[in-house]
Coordinates of N, CA and C and ligand atoms in Angstrom, one line a residue:
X1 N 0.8 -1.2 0.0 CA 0.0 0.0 0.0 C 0.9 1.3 0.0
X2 N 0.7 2.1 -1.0 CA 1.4 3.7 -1.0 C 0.6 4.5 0.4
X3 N 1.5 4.6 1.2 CA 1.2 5.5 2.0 C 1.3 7.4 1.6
X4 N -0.5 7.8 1.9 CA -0.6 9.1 1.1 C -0.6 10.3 2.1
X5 N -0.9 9.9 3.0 CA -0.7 10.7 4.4 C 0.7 10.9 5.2
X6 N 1.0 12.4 5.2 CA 2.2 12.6 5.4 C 2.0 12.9 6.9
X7 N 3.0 12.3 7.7 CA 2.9 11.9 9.4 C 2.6 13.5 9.7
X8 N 1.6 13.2 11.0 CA 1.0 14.6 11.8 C -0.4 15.2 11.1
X9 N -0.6 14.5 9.7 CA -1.7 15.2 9.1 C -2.9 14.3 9.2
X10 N -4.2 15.3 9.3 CA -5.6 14.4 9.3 C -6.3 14.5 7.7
X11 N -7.0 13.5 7.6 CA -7.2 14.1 6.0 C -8.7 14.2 6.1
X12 N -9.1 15.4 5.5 CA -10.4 16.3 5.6 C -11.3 15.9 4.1
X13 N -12.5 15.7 4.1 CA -13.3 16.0 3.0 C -14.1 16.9 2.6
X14 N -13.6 18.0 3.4 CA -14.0 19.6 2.6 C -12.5 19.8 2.1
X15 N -12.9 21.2 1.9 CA -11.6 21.7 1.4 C -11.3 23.6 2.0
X16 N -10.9 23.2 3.6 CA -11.0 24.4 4.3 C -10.8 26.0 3.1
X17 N -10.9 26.7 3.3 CA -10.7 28.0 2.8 C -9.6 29.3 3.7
X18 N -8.4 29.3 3.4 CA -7.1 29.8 4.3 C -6.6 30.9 3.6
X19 N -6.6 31.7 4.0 CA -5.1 32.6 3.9 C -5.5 33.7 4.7
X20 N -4.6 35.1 4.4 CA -4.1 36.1 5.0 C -4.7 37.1 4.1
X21 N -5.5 38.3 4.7 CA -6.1 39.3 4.2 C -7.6 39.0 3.6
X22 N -7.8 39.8 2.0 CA -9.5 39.3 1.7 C -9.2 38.9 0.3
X23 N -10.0 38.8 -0.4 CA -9.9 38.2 -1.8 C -9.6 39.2 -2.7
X24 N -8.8 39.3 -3.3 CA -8.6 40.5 -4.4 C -9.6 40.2 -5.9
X25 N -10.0 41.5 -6.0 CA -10.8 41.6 -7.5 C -9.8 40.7 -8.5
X26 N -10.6 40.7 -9.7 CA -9.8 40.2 -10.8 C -10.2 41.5 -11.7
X27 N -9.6 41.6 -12.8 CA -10.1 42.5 -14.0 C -9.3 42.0 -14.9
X28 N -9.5 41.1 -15.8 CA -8.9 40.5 -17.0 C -8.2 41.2 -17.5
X29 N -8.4 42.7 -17.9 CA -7.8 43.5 -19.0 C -6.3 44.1 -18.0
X30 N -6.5 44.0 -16.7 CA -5.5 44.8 -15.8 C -4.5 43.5 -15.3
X31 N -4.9 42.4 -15.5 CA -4.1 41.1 -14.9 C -2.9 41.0 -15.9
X32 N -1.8 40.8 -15.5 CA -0.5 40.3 -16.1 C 0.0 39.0 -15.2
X33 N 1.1 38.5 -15.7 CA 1.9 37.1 -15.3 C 3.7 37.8 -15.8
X34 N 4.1 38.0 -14.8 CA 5.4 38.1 -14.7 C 7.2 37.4 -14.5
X35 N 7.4 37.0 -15.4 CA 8.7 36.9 -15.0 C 9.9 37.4 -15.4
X36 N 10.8 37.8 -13.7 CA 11.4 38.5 -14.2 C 13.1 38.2 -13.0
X37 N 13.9 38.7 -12.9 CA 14.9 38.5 -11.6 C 16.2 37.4 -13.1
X38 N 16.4 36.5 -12.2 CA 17.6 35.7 -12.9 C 17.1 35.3 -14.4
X39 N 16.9 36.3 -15.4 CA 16.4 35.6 -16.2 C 16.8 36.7 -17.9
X40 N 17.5 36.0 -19.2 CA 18.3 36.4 -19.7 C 17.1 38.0 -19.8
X41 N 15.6 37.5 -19.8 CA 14.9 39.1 -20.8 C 13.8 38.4 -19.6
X42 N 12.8 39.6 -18.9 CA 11.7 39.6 -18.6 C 11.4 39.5 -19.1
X43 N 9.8 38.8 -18.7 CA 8.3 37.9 -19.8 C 7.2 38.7 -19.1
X44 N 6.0 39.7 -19.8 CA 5.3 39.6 -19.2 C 3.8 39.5 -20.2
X45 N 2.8 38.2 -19.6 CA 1.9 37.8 -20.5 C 0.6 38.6 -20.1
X46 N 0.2 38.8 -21.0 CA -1.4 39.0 -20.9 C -2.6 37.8 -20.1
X47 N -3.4 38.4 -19.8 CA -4.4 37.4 -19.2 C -4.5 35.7 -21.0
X48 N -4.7 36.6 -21.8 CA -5.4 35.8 -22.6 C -4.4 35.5 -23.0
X49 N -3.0 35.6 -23.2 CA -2.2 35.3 -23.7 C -1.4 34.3 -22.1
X50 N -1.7 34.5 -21.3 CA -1.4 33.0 -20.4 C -2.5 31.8 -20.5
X51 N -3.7 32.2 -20.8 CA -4.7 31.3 -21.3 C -4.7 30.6 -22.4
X52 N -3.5 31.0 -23.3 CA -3.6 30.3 -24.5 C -2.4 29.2 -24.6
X53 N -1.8 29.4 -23.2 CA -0.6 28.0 -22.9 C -1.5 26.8 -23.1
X54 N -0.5 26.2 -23.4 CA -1.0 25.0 -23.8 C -1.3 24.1 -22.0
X55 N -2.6 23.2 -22.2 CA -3.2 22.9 -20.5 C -3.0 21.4 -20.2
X56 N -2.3 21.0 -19.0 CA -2.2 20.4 -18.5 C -2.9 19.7 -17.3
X57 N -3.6 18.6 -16.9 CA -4.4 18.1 -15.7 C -3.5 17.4 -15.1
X58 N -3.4 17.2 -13.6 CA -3.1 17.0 -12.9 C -3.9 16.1 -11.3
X59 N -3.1 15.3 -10.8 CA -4.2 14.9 -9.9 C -3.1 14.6 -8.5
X60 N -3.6 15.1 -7.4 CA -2.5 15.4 -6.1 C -3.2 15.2 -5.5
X61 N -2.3 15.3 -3.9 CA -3.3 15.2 -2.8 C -2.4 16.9 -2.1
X62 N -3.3 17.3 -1.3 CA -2.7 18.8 -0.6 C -2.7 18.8 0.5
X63 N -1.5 19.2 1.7 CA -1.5 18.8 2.9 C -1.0 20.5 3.0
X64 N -2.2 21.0 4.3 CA -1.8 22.2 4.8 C -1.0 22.0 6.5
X65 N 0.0 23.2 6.9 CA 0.8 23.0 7.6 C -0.3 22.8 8.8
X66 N -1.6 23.5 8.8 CA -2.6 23.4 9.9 C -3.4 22.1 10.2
X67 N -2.4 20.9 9.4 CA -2.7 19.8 9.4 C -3.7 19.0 9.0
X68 N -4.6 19.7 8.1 CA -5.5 18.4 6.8 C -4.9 18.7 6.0
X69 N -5.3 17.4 5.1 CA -4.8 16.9 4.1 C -5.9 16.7 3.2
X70 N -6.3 17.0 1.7 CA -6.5 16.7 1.0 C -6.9 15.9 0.2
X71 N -6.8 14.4 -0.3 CA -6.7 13.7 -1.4 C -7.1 13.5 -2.8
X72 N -6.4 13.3 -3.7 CA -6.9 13.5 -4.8 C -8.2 14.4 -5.6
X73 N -7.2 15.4 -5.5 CA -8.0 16.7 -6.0 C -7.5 16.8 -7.7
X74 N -8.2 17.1 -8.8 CA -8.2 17.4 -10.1 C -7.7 19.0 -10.2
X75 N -6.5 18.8 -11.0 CA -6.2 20.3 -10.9 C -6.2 20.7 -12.4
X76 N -6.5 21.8 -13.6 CA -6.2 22.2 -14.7 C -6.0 23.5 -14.5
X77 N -4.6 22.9 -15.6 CA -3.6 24.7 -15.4 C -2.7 24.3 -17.0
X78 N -1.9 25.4 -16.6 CA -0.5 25.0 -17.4 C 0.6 24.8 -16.5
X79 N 1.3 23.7 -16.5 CA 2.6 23.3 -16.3 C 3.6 24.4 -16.4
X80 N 4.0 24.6 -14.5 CA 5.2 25.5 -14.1 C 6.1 25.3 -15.6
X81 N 6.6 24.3 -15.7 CA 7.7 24.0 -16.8 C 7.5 24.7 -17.9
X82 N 6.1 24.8 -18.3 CA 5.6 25.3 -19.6 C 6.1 26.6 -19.8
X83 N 5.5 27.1 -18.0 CA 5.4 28.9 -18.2 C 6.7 29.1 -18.0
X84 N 8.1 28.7 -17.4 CA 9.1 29.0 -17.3 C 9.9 28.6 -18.4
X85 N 9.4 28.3 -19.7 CA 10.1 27.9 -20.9 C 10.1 28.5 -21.8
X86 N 9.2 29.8 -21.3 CA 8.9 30.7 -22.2 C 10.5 31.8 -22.0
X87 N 10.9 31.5 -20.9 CA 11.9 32.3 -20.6 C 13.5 31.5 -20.6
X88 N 14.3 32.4 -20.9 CA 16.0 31.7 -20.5 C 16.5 32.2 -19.2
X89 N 16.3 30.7 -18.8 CA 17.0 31.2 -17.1 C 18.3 31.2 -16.9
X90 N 18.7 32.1 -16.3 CA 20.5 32.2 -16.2 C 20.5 31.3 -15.4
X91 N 22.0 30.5 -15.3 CA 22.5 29.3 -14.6 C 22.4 29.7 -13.1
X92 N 22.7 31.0 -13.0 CA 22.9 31.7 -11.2 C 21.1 31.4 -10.6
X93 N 20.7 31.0 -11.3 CA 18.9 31.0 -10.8 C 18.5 29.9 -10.0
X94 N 18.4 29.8 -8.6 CA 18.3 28.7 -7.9 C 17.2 29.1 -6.9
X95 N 16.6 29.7 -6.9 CA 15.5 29.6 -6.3 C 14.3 30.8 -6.4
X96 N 13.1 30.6 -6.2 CA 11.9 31.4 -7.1 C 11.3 32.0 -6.1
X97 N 10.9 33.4 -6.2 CA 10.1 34.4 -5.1 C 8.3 34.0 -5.9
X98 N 7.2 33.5 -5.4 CA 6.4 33.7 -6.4 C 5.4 34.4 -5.7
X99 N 4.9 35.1 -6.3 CA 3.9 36.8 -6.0 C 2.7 36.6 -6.6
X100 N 2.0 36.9 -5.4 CA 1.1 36.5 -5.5 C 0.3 38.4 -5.3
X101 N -0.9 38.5 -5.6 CA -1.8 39.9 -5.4 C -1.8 40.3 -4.0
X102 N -1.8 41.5 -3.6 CA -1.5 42.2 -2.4 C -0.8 42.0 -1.4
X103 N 0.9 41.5 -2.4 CA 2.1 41.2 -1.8 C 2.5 39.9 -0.9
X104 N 1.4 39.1 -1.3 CA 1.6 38.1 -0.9 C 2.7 37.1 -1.4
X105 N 3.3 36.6 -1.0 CA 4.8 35.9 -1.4 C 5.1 34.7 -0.7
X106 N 5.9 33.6 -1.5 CA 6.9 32.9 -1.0 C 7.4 32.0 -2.1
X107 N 8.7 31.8 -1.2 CA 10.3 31.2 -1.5 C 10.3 30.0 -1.7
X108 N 10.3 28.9 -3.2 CA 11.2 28.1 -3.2 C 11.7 27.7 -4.0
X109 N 12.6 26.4 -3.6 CA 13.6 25.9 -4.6 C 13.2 26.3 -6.0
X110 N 13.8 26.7 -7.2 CA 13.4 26.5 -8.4 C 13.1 24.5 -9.1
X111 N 13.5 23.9 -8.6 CA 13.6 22.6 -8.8 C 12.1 22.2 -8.9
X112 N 11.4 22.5 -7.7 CA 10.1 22.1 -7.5 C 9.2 22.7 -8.6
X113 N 9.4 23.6 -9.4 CA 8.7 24.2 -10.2 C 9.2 23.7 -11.6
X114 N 10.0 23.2 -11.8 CA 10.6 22.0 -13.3 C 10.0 20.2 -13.2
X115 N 9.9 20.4 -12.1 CA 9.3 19.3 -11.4 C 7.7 18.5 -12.5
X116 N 7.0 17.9 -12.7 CA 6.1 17.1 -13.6 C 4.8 17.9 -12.6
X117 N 4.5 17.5 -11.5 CA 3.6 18.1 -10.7 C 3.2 19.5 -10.6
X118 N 4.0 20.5 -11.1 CA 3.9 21.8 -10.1 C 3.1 22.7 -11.4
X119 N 1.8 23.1 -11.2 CA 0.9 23.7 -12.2 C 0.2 24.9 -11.9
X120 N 0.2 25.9 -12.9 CA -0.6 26.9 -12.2 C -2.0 26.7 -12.8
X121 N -2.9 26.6 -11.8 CA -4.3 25.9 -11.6 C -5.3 27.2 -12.3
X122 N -6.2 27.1 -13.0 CA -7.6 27.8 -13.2 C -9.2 27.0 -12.9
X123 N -8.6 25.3 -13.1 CA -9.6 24.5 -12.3 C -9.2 23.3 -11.8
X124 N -10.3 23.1 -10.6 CA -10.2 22.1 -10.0 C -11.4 21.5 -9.6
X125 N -10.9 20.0 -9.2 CA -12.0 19.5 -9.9 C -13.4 19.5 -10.5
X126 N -13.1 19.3 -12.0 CA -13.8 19.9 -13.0 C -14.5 21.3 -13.2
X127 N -14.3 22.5 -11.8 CA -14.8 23.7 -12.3 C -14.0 24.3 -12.4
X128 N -14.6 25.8 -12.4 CA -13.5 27.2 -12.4 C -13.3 27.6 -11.3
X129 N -11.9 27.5 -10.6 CA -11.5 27.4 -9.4 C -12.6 29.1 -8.8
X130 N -13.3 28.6 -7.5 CA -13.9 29.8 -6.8 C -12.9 30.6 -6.5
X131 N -13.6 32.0 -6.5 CA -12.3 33.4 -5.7 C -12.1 33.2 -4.5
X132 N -12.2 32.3 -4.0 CA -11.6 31.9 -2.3 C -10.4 31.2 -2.7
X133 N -10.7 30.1 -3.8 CA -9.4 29.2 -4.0 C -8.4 29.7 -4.5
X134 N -8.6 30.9 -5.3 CA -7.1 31.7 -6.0 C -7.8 32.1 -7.0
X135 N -9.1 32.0 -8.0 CA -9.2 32.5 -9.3 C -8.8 34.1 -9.4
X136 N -8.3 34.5 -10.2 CA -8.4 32.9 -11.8 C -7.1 32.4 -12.0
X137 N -6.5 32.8 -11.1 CA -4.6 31.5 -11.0 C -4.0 31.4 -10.3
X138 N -3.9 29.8 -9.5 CA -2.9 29.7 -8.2 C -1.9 28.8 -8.9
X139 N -0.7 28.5 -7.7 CA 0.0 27.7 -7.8 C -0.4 26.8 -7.0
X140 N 0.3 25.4 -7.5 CA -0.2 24.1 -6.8 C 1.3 23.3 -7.2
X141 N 1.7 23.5 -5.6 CA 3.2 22.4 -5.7 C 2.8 21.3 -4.6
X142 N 2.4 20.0 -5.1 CA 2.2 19.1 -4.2 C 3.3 18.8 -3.4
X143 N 4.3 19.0 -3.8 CA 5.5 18.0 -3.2 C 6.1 18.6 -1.3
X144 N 5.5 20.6 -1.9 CA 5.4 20.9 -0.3 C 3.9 21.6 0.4
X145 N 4.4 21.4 1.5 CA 2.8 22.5 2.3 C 2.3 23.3 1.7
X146 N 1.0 23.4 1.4 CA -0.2 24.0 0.7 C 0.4 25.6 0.9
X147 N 1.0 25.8 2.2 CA 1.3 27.7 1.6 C 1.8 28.1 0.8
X148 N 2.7 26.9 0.3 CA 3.9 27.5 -1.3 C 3.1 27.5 -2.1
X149 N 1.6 27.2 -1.9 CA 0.7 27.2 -3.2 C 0.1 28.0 -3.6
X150 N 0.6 29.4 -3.3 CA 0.0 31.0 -3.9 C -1.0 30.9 -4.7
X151 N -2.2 31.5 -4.0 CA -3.5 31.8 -4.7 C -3.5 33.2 -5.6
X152 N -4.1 33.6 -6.1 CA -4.2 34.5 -6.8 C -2.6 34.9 -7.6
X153 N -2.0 34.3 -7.9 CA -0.7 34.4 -8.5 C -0.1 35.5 -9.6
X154 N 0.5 36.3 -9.9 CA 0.8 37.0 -10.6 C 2.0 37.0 -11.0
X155 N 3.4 36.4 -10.5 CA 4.8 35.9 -11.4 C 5.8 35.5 -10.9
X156 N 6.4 35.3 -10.7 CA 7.7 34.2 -10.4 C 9.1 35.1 -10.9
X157 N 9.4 35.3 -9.7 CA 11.1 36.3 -9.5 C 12.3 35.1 -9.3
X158 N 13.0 34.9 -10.6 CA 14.1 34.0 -10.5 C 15.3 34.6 -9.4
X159 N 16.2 33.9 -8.8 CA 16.4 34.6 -7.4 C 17.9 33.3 -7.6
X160 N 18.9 34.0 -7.1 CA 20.3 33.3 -7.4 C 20.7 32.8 -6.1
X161 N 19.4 33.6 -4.8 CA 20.0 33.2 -3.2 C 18.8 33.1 -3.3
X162 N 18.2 32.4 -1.5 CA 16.8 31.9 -1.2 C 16.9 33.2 -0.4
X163 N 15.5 33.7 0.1 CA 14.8 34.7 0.6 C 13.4 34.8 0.9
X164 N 13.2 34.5 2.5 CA 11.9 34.0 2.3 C 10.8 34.8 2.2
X165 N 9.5 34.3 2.6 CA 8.6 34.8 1.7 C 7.6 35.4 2.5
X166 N 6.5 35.2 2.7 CA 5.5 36.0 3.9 C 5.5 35.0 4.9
X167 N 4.7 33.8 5.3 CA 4.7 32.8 6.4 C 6.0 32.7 6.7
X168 N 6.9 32.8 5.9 CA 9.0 31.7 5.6 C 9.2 33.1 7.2
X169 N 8.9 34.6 6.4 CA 9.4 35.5 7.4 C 8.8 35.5 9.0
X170 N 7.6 35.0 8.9 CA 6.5 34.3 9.9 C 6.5 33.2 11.0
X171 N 7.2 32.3 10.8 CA 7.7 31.3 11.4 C 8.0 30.4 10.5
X172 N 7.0 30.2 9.7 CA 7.3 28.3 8.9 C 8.3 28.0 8.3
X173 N 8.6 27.0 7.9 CA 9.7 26.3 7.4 C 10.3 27.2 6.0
X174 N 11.4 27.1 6.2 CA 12.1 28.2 4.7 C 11.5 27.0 3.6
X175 N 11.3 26.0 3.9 CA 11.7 24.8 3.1 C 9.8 24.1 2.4
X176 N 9.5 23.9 3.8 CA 8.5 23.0 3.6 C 8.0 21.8 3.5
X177 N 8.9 20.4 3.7 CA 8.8 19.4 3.4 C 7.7 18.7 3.6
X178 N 6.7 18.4 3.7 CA 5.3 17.6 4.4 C 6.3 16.2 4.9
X179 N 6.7 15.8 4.1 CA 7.1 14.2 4.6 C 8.1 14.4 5.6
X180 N 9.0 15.8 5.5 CA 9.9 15.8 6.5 C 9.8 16.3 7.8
X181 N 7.5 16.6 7.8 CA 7.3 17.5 8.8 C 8.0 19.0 8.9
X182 N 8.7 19.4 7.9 CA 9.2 21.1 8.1 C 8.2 22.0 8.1
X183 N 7.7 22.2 9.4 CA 6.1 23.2 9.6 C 7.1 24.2 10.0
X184 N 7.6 24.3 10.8 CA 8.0 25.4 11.4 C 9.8 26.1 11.5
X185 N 10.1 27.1 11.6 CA 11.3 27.4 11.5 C 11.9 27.3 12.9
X186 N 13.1 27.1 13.2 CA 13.9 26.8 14.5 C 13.7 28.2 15.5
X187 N 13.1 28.2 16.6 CA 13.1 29.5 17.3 C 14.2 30.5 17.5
Ligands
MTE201 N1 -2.2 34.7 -2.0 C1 -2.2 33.8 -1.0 N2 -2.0 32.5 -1.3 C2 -2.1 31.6 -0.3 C3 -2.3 32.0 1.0 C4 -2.4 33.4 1.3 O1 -2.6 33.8 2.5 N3 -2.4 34.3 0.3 N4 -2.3 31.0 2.0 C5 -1.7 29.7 1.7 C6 -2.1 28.7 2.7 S1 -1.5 28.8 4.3 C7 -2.9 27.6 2.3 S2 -3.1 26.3 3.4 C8 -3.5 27.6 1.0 C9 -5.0 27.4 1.2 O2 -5.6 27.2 -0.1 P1 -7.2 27.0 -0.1 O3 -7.8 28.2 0.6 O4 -7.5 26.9 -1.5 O5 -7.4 25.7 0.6 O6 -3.3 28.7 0.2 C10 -2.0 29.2 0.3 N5 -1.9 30.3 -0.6
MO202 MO1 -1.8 26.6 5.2

């Protein structure tokens, strides 16, 4: 048996609703997707011109640091890999700030975002993700704690040092590993 529950977590059949502040508006014509930092030329897309990536489905389970979990939830997005291919990343690029709407942020590895899993979501399972969940684009990195998974998303700062991010400066883990339990940062 694959064990899908990462130690310390309970696994929930809602899908709590979390973060910090209120829901930011959208306005299609004012939305952009940015990237910019370690990277040979800044990229920056239009709403409909990130809509027209080519889309990838996905299926995960999501474990928050506040300890539910998830299971297999349907994600459709385009593949981190996709949107970061649109750019040339300089070799000094080792880890990613991703920005999210009213400065919301956080730090990681760039690795996790080349990674097969890591997608930025517009639906899940089978709808159009609600404005609580991130619409109209979050990130979704299964491999750490649901907070590296920036709702409302706006672009990804290639970054040559790590630097953390809103929760990272907060207490939690710079890191995040669910399986390695990294919830919290060392007092
Ligand atoms: N922009 C933004 N994204 C965020 C957060 C936030 O406060 N702001 N909170 C994170 C945390 S702590 C969690 S657990 C998940 C929750 O996502 P959900 O509300 O879709 O379950 O969003 C993450 N993404
Ligand atoms: Mo969380």
């Amino acid at each position: 048996m694959v064990i899908r529950v990462p130690p310390g977590q309970r696994v929930t059949e809602k899908w709590p609703v979390l973060h910090y502040g209120s829901i930011p508006p959208f306005d299609p014509q004012r939305w952009d997707f940015r990237i910019f930092g370690e990277v040979e030329e800044p990229l920056r897309l239009s709403y409909e011109e990130f809509m027209a990536l080519p889309k990838k489905v996905i299926t995960c389970d999501i474990h928050c640091v506040t300890r539910w979990s998830r299971l297999g939830v349907t994600f459709e997005g385009v593949a981190a890999r996709t949107v970061l291919g649109l750019v040339k990343i300089k070799p000094s690029a080792q880890y990613v700030m991703v920005h999210a709407e009213q400065g919301y942020e956080t730090n990681l590895p760039l690795s996790y975002l080349l990674e097969d899993d890591a997608l930025f979501a517009y639906r899940a399972d089978g709808k159009d993700l609600t404005p609580e969940h991130g619409w109209p684009l979050r990130l979704v990195v299964p491999k750490l704690y649901f907070w590296k998974s920036a709702k409302w998303v706006r672009g990804l700062e290639l970054m040559a040092h790590d630097r953390p991010g809103f929760w990272e400066r907060n207490g939690y883990h710079i890191r995040g590993d669910p399986w390695q339990e990294e919830r919290y940062s060392e007092p």
